[in-house]
Amino acid sequence: MGLDKYRRKRAFRETPEPRPAASAPARGSAGGPRRFVVQKHQATRLHYDLRLEHAGVLKSWAVPKGPSMDPRDKRLAIMVEDHPLAYKDFHGRIPEGEYGAGLVEIWDKGTYSTGDGLGRKDEEKLIEAALRKGHLDVRFQGKKLRGLFTLVHIKPRFGGKDNQWLLM
Ligand code: MN
Protein backbone atom coordinates (compact mmCIF):
# COMPACT_ATOMS: atom_id res chain seq x y z
CA MET A 1 0.00 0.00 0.00
CA GLY A 2 2.87 2.35 0.77
CA LEU A 3 2.52 5.72 2.44
CA ASP A 4 1.09 7.87 -0.38
CA LYS A 5 -2.40 7.69 1.01
CA TYR A 6 -1.15 8.61 4.49
CA ARG A 7 0.70 11.61 3.03
CA ARG A 8 -2.22 12.76 0.87
CA LYS A 9 -4.68 12.86 3.76
CA ARG A 10 -2.58 15.13 5.97
CA ALA A 11 -1.29 18.72 6.01
CA PHE A 12 2.01 18.37 7.84
CA ARG A 13 2.18 22.10 8.53
CA GLU A 14 -0.95 21.75 10.62
CA THR A 15 -0.79 18.36 12.26
CA PRO A 16 1.82 17.15 14.75
CA GLU A 17 1.66 13.66 13.22
CA PRO A 18 4.94 12.26 11.85
CA ARG A 19 5.82 13.11 8.28
CA PRO A 20 6.97 10.05 6.34
CA ALA A 21 10.57 10.13 5.13
CA ALA A 22 10.78 11.60 1.64
CA SER A 23 13.08 8.83 0.45
CA ALA A 24 12.22 5.17 0.10
CA PRO A 25 10.42 3.86 3.17
CA ALA A 26 12.66 2.52 5.90
CA ARG A 27 12.80 -1.23 6.07
CA GLY A 28 12.11 -1.00 9.75
CA SER A 29 14.41 -2.29 12.42
CA ALA A 30 16.61 -4.86 10.80
CA GLY A 31 16.04 -7.44 13.48
CA GLY A 32 14.40 -7.93 16.79
CA PRO A 33 10.76 -8.38 17.56
CA ARG A 34 8.04 -6.65 15.58
CA ARG A 35 6.22 -3.92 17.40
CA PHE A 36 2.57 -3.09 17.71
CA VAL A 37 0.69 -0.18 19.17
CA VAL A 38 -2.94 0.52 19.99
CA GLN A 39 -3.83 4.21 20.10
CA LYS A 40 -7.00 5.49 21.71
CA HIS A 41 -8.27 8.15 19.34
CA GLN A 42 -10.98 10.56 20.43
CA ALA A 43 -11.94 11.73 16.96
CA THR A 44 -15.50 12.49 15.84
CA ARG A 45 -16.11 9.03 17.21
CA LEU A 46 -13.96 7.37 19.82
CA HIS A 47 -12.10 4.40 18.37
CA TYR A 48 -8.87 2.51 18.82
CA ASP A 49 -6.20 2.21 16.14
CA LEU A 50 -4.33 -1.07 15.99
CA ARG A 51 -1.01 -0.89 14.15
CA LEU A 52 1.38 -3.72 13.37
CA GLU A 53 4.94 -3.20 12.20
CA HIS A 54 5.39 -4.96 8.88
CA ALA A 55 7.75 -4.39 5.95
CA GLY A 56 8.80 -0.90 6.97
CA VAL A 57 5.32 0.48 7.68
CA LEU A 58 2.55 0.07 10.21
CA LYS A 59 -0.40 -1.95 8.91
CA SER A 60 -3.38 -0.24 10.48
CA TRP A 61 -6.96 -0.97 11.52
CA ALA A 62 -9.49 1.27 13.24
CA VAL A 63 -11.33 -0.73 15.88
CA PRO A 64 -14.48 1.17 16.97
CA LYS A 65 -14.99 -0.74 20.21
CA GLY A 66 -11.33 -1.46 20.83
CA PRO A 67 -9.62 -4.82 21.27
CA SER A 68 -10.96 -7.19 23.91
CA MET A 69 -9.19 -9.82 25.98
CA ASP A 70 -12.48 -11.75 26.20
CA PRO A 71 -12.12 -14.71 23.80
CA ARG A 72 -15.87 -14.56 23.07
CA ASP A 73 -15.62 -11.07 21.58
CA LYS A 74 -15.26 -10.35 17.88
CA ARG A 75 -14.46 -6.73 17.20
CA LEU A 76 -14.96 -4.99 13.90
CA ALA A 77 -11.60 -3.71 12.62
CA ILE A 78 -11.58 -1.46 9.56
CA MET A 79 -8.35 -1.55 7.61
CA VAL A 80 -7.03 1.93 6.93
CA GLU A 81 -4.00 3.32 5.15
CA ASP A 82 -0.48 2.22 6.14
CA HIS A 83 1.18 4.56 8.63
CA PRO A 84 4.90 5.37 8.93
CA LEU A 85 6.83 3.45 11.58
CA ALA A 86 7.35 6.62 13.61
CA TYR A 87 3.61 6.71 14.23
CA LYS A 88 3.95 4.00 16.85
CA ASP A 89 5.20 6.65 19.30
CA PHE A 90 2.74 9.34 18.30
CA HIS A 91 0.36 10.81 20.83
CA GLY A 92 -1.05 14.27 21.01
CA ARG A 93 -3.83 16.38 19.66
CA ILE A 94 -4.63 16.55 15.97
CA PRO A 95 -6.00 20.08 15.47
CA GLU A 96 -9.60 20.90 14.60
CA GLY A 97 -10.23 20.83 10.90
CA GLU A 98 -7.45 18.33 10.20
CA TYR A 99 -7.99 14.72 9.23
CA GLY A 100 -8.69 12.67 12.38
CA ALA A 101 -8.93 15.77 14.59
CA GLY A 102 -8.90 14.91 18.27
CA LEU A 103 -6.78 13.44 21.02
CA VAL A 104 -4.54 10.42 20.38
CA GLU A 105 -3.20 8.47 23.36
CA ILE A 106 -1.14 5.31 23.47
CA TRP A 107 -3.43 2.67 24.95
CA ASP A 108 -1.03 -0.24 24.71
CA LYS A 109 2.17 -1.15 22.97
CA GLY A 110 4.55 -4.04 22.83
CA THR A 111 5.74 -6.66 20.43
CA TYR A 112 3.96 -9.28 18.40
CA SER A 113 4.98 -12.50 16.75
CA THR A 114 3.57 -14.94 14.29
CA GLY A 115 4.92 -18.10 12.74
CA ASP A 116 6.92 -19.33 15.70
CA GLY A 117 10.50 -20.18 14.94
CA LEU A 118 10.72 -18.42 11.57
CA GLY A 119 13.51 -16.02 10.75
CA ARG A 120 12.56 -12.39 10.23
CA LYS A 121 12.57 -12.60 6.43
CA ASP A 122 10.41 -15.71 6.34
CA GLU A 123 8.07 -14.23 8.89
CA GLU A 124 7.68 -11.15 6.72
CA LYS A 125 6.65 -13.34 3.79
CA LEU A 126 4.25 -15.24 6.00
CA ILE A 127 2.62 -12.03 7.20
CA GLU A 128 2.38 -10.74 3.63
CA ALA A 129 0.65 -13.94 2.50
CA ALA A 130 -1.64 -13.92 5.55
CA LEU A 131 -2.73 -10.33 4.88
CA ARG A 132 -3.45 -11.20 1.26
CA LYS A 133 -5.38 -14.28 2.29
CA GLY A 134 -7.27 -12.31 4.93
CA HIS A 135 -6.34 -14.42 7.93
CA LEU A 136 -3.54 -13.36 10.24
CA ASP A 137 -2.73 -14.93 13.59
CA VAL A 138 -0.70 -12.75 15.93
CA ARG A 139 0.55 -13.20 19.43
CA PHE A 140 0.63 -9.90 21.33
CA GLN A 141 3.09 -9.24 24.11
CA GLY A 142 1.82 -5.95 25.47
CA LYS A 143 0.67 -4.66 28.83
CA LYS A 144 -3.06 -4.96 28.14
CA LEU A 145 -3.03 -7.23 25.12
CA ARG A 146 -1.40 -10.57 25.67
CA GLY A 147 -1.90 -13.84 23.88
CA LEU A 148 -3.13 -15.09 20.56
CA PHE A 149 -5.45 -13.01 18.40
CA THR A 150 -6.73 -13.48 14.88
CA LEU A 151 -7.56 -10.89 12.27
CA VAL A 152 -9.98 -12.21 9.67
CA HIS A 153 -11.05 -10.33 6.58
CA ILE A 154 -14.79 -10.24 5.98
CA LYS A 155 -15.50 -11.01 2.35
CA PRO A 156 -17.51 -8.15 0.88
CA ARG A 157 -21.01 -8.99 -0.26
CA PHE A 158 -23.16 -7.19 -2.82
CA GLY A 159 -20.46 -4.68 -3.64
CA GLY A 160 -19.96 -3.79 0.02
CA LYS A 161 -16.80 -2.47 1.56
CA ASP A 162 -13.64 -4.49 1.20
CA ASN A 163 -11.83 -3.12 4.26
CA GLN A 164 -13.71 -4.85 7.05
CA TRP A 165 -11.99 -7.35 9.31
CA LEU A 166 -12.76 -8.99 12.62
CA LEU A 167 -10.33 -8.95 15.52
CA MET A 168 -10.80 -11.82 17.93
MN1 MN B 1 -7.81 6.90 14.21
CSV table of C-alpha atoms and ligand atoms in Angstrom, one decimal:
chain,number,residue,atom,x,y,z
A,1,MET,CA,0.0,0.0,0.0
A,2,GLY,CA,2.9,2.4,0.8
A,3,LEU,CA,2.5,5.7,2.4
A,4,ASP,CA,1.1,7.9,-0.4
A,5,LYS,CA,-2.4,7.7,1.0
A,6,TYR,CA,-1.1,8.6,4.5
A,7,ARG,CA,0.7,11.6,3.0
A,8,ARG,CA,-2.2,12.8,0.9
A,9,LYS,CA,-4.7,12.9,3.8
A,10,ARG,CA,-2.6,15.1,6.0
A,11,ALA,CA,-1.3,18.7,6.0
A,12,PHE,CA,2.0,18.4,7.8
A,13,ARG,CA,2.2,22.1,8.5
A,14,GLU,CA,-0.9,21.8,10.6
A,15,THR,CA,-0.8,18.4,12.3
A,16,PRO,CA,1.8,17.2,14.8
A,17,GLU,CA,1.7,13.7,13.2
A,18,PRO,CA,4.9,12.3,11.8
A,19,ARG,CA,5.8,13.1,8.3
A,20,PRO,CA,7.0,10.1,6.3
A,21,ALA,CA,10.6,10.1,5.1
A,22,ALA,CA,10.8,11.6,1.6
A,23,SER,CA,13.1,8.8,0.5
A,24,ALA,CA,12.2,5.2,0.1
A,25,PRO,CA,10.4,3.9,3.2
A,26,ALA,CA,12.7,2.5,5.9
A,27,ARG,CA,12.8,-1.2,6.1
A,28,GLY,CA,12.1,-1.0,9.8
A,29,SER,CA,14.4,-2.3,12.4
A,30,ALA,CA,16.6,-4.9,10.8
A,31,GLY,CA,16.0,-7.4,13.5
A,32,GLY,CA,14.4,-7.9,16.8
A,33,PRO,CA,10.8,-8.4,17.6
A,34,ARG,CA,8.0,-6.7,15.6
A,35,ARG,CA,6.2,-3.9,17.4
A,36,PHE,CA,2.6,-3.1,17.7
A,37,VAL,CA,0.7,-0.2,19.2
A,38,VAL,CA,-2.9,0.5,20.0
A,39,GLN,CA,-3.8,4.2,20.1
A,40,LYS,CA,-7.0,5.5,21.7
A,41,HIS,CA,-8.3,8.1,19.3
A,42,GLN,CA,-11.0,10.6,20.4
A,43,ALA,CA,-11.9,11.7,17.0
A,44,THR,CA,-15.5,12.5,15.8
A,45,ARG,CA,-16.1,9.0,17.2
A,46,LEU,CA,-14.0,7.4,19.8
A,47,HIS,CA,-12.1,4.4,18.4
A,48,TYR,CA,-8.9,2.5,18.8
A,49,ASP,CA,-6.2,2.2,16.1
A,50,LEU,CA,-4.3,-1.1,16.0
A,51,ARG,CA,-1.0,-0.9,14.1
A,52,LEU,CA,1.4,-3.7,13.4
A,53,GLU,CA,4.9,-3.2,12.2
A,54,HIS,CA,5.4,-5.0,8.9
A,55,ALA,CA,7.7,-4.4,5.9
A,56,GLY,CA,8.8,-0.9,7.0
A,57,VAL,CA,5.3,0.5,7.7
A,58,LEU,CA,2.5,0.1,10.2
A,59,LYS,CA,-0.4,-1.9,8.9
A,60,SER,CA,-3.4,-0.2,10.5
A,61,TRP,CA,-7.0,-1.0,11.5
A,62,ALA,CA,-9.5,1.3,13.2
A,63,VAL,CA,-11.3,-0.7,15.9
A,64,PRO,CA,-14.5,1.2,17.0
A,65,LYS,CA,-15.0,-0.7,20.2
A,66,GLY,CA,-11.3,-1.5,20.8
A,67,PRO,CA,-9.6,-4.8,21.3
A,68,SER,CA,-11.0,-7.2,23.9
A,69,MET,CA,-9.2,-9.8,26.0
A,70,ASP,CA,-12.5,-11.7,26.2
A,71,PRO,CA,-12.1,-14.7,23.8
A,72,ARG,CA,-15.9,-14.6,23.1
A,73,ASP,CA,-15.6,-11.1,21.6
A,74,LYS,CA,-15.3,-10.4,17.9
A,75,ARG,CA,-14.5,-6.7,17.2
A,76,LEU,CA,-15.0,-5.0,13.9
A,77,ALA,CA,-11.6,-3.7,12.6
A,78,ILE,CA,-11.6,-1.5,9.6
A,79,MET,CA,-8.4,-1.6,7.6
A,80,VAL,CA,-7.0,1.9,6.9
A,81,GLU,CA,-4.0,3.3,5.1
A,82,ASP,CA,-0.5,2.2,6.1
A,83,HIS,CA,1.2,4.6,8.6
A,84,PRO,CA,4.9,5.4,8.9
A,85,LEU,CA,6.8,3.4,11.6
A,86,ALA,CA,7.4,6.6,13.6
A,87,TYR,CA,3.6,6.7,14.2
A,88,LYS,CA,4.0,4.0,16.9
A,89,ASP,CA,5.2,6.7,19.3
A,90,PHE,CA,2.7,9.3,18.3
A,91,HIS,CA,0.4,10.8,20.8
A,92,GLY,CA,-1.0,14.3,21.0
A,93,ARG,CA,-3.8,16.4,19.7
A,94,ILE,CA,-4.6,16.5,16.0
A,95,PRO,CA,-6.0,20.1,15.5
A,96,GLU,CA,-9.6,20.9,14.6
A,97,GLY,CA,-10.2,20.8,10.9
A,98,GLU,CA,-7.5,18.3,10.2
A,99,TYR,CA,-8.0,14.7,9.2
A,100,GLY,CA,-8.7,12.7,12.4
A,101,ALA,CA,-8.9,15.8,14.6
A,102,GLY,CA,-8.9,14.9,18.3
A,103,LEU,CA,-6.8,13.4,21.0
A,104,VAL,CA,-4.5,10.4,20.4
A,105,GLU,CA,-3.2,8.5,23.4
A,106,ILE,CA,-1.1,5.3,23.5
A,107,TRP,CA,-3.4,2.7,25.0
A,108,ASP,CA,-1.0,-0.2,24.7
A,109,LYS,CA,2.2,-1.1,23.0
A,110,GLY,CA,4.5,-4.0,22.8
A,111,THR,CA,5.7,-6.7,20.4
A,112,TYR,CA,4.0,-9.3,18.4
A,113,SER,CA,5.0,-12.5,16.8
A,114,THR,CA,3.6,-14.9,14.3
A,115,GLY,CA,4.9,-18.1,12.7
A,116,ASP,CA,6.9,-19.3,15.7
A,117,GLY,CA,10.5,-20.2,14.9
A,118,LEU,CA,10.7,-18.4,11.6
A,119,GLY,CA,13.5,-16.0,10.7
A,120,ARG,CA,12.6,-12.4,10.2
A,121,LYS,CA,12.6,-12.6,6.4
A,122,ASP,CA,10.4,-15.7,6.3
A,123,GLU,CA,8.1,-14.2,8.9
A,124,GLU,CA,7.7,-11.2,6.7
A,125,LYS,CA,6.6,-13.3,3.8
A,126,LEU,CA,4.3,-15.2,6.0
A,127,ILE,CA,2.6,-12.0,7.2
A,128,GLU,CA,2.4,-10.7,3.6
A,129,ALA,CA,0.6,-13.9,2.5
A,130,ALA,CA,-1.6,-13.9,5.6
A,131,LEU,CA,-2.7,-10.3,4.9
A,132,ARG,CA,-3.4,-11.2,1.3
A,133,LYS,CA,-5.4,-14.3,2.3
A,134,GLY,CA,-7.3,-12.3,4.9
A,135,HIS,CA,-6.3,-14.4,7.9
A,136,LEU,CA,-3.5,-13.4,10.2
A,137,ASP,CA,-2.7,-14.9,13.6
A,138,VAL,CA,-0.7,-12.8,15.9
A,139,ARG,CA,0.5,-13.2,19.4
A,140,PHE,CA,0.6,-9.9,21.3
A,141,GLN,CA,3.1,-9.2,24.1
A,142,GLY,CA,1.8,-6.0,25.5
A,143,LYS,CA,0.7,-4.7,28.8
A,144,LYS,CA,-3.1,-5.0,28.1
A,145,LEU,CA,-3.0,-7.2,25.1
A,146,ARG,CA,-1.4,-10.6,25.7
A,147,GLY,CA,-1.9,-13.8,23.9
A,148,LEU,CA,-3.1,-15.1,20.6
A,149,PHE,CA,-5.5,-13.0,18.4
A,150,THR,CA,-6.7,-13.5,14.9
A,151,LEU,CA,-7.6,-10.9,12.3
A,152,VAL,CA,-10.0,-12.2,9.7
A,153,HIS,CA,-11.0,-10.3,6.6
A,154,ILE,CA,-14.8,-10.2,6.0
A,155,LYS,CA,-15.5,-11.0,2.3
A,156,PRO,CA,-17.5,-8.2,0.9
A,157,ARG,CA,-21.0,-9.0,-0.3
A,158,PHE,CA,-23.2,-7.2,-2.8
A,159,GLY,CA,-20.5,-4.7,-3.6
A,160,GLY,CA,-20.0,-3.8,0.0
A,161,LYS,CA,-16.8,-2.5,1.6
A,162,ASP,CA,-13.6,-4.5,1.2
A,163,ASN,CA,-11.8,-3.1,4.3
A,164,GLN,CA,-13.7,-4.9,7.1
A,165,TRP,CA,-12.0,-7.4,9.3
A,166,LEU,CA,-12.8,-9.0,12.6
A,167,LEU,CA,-10.3,-9.0,15.5
A,168,MET,CA,-10.8,-11.8,17.9
B,1,MN,MN,-7.8,6.9,14.2
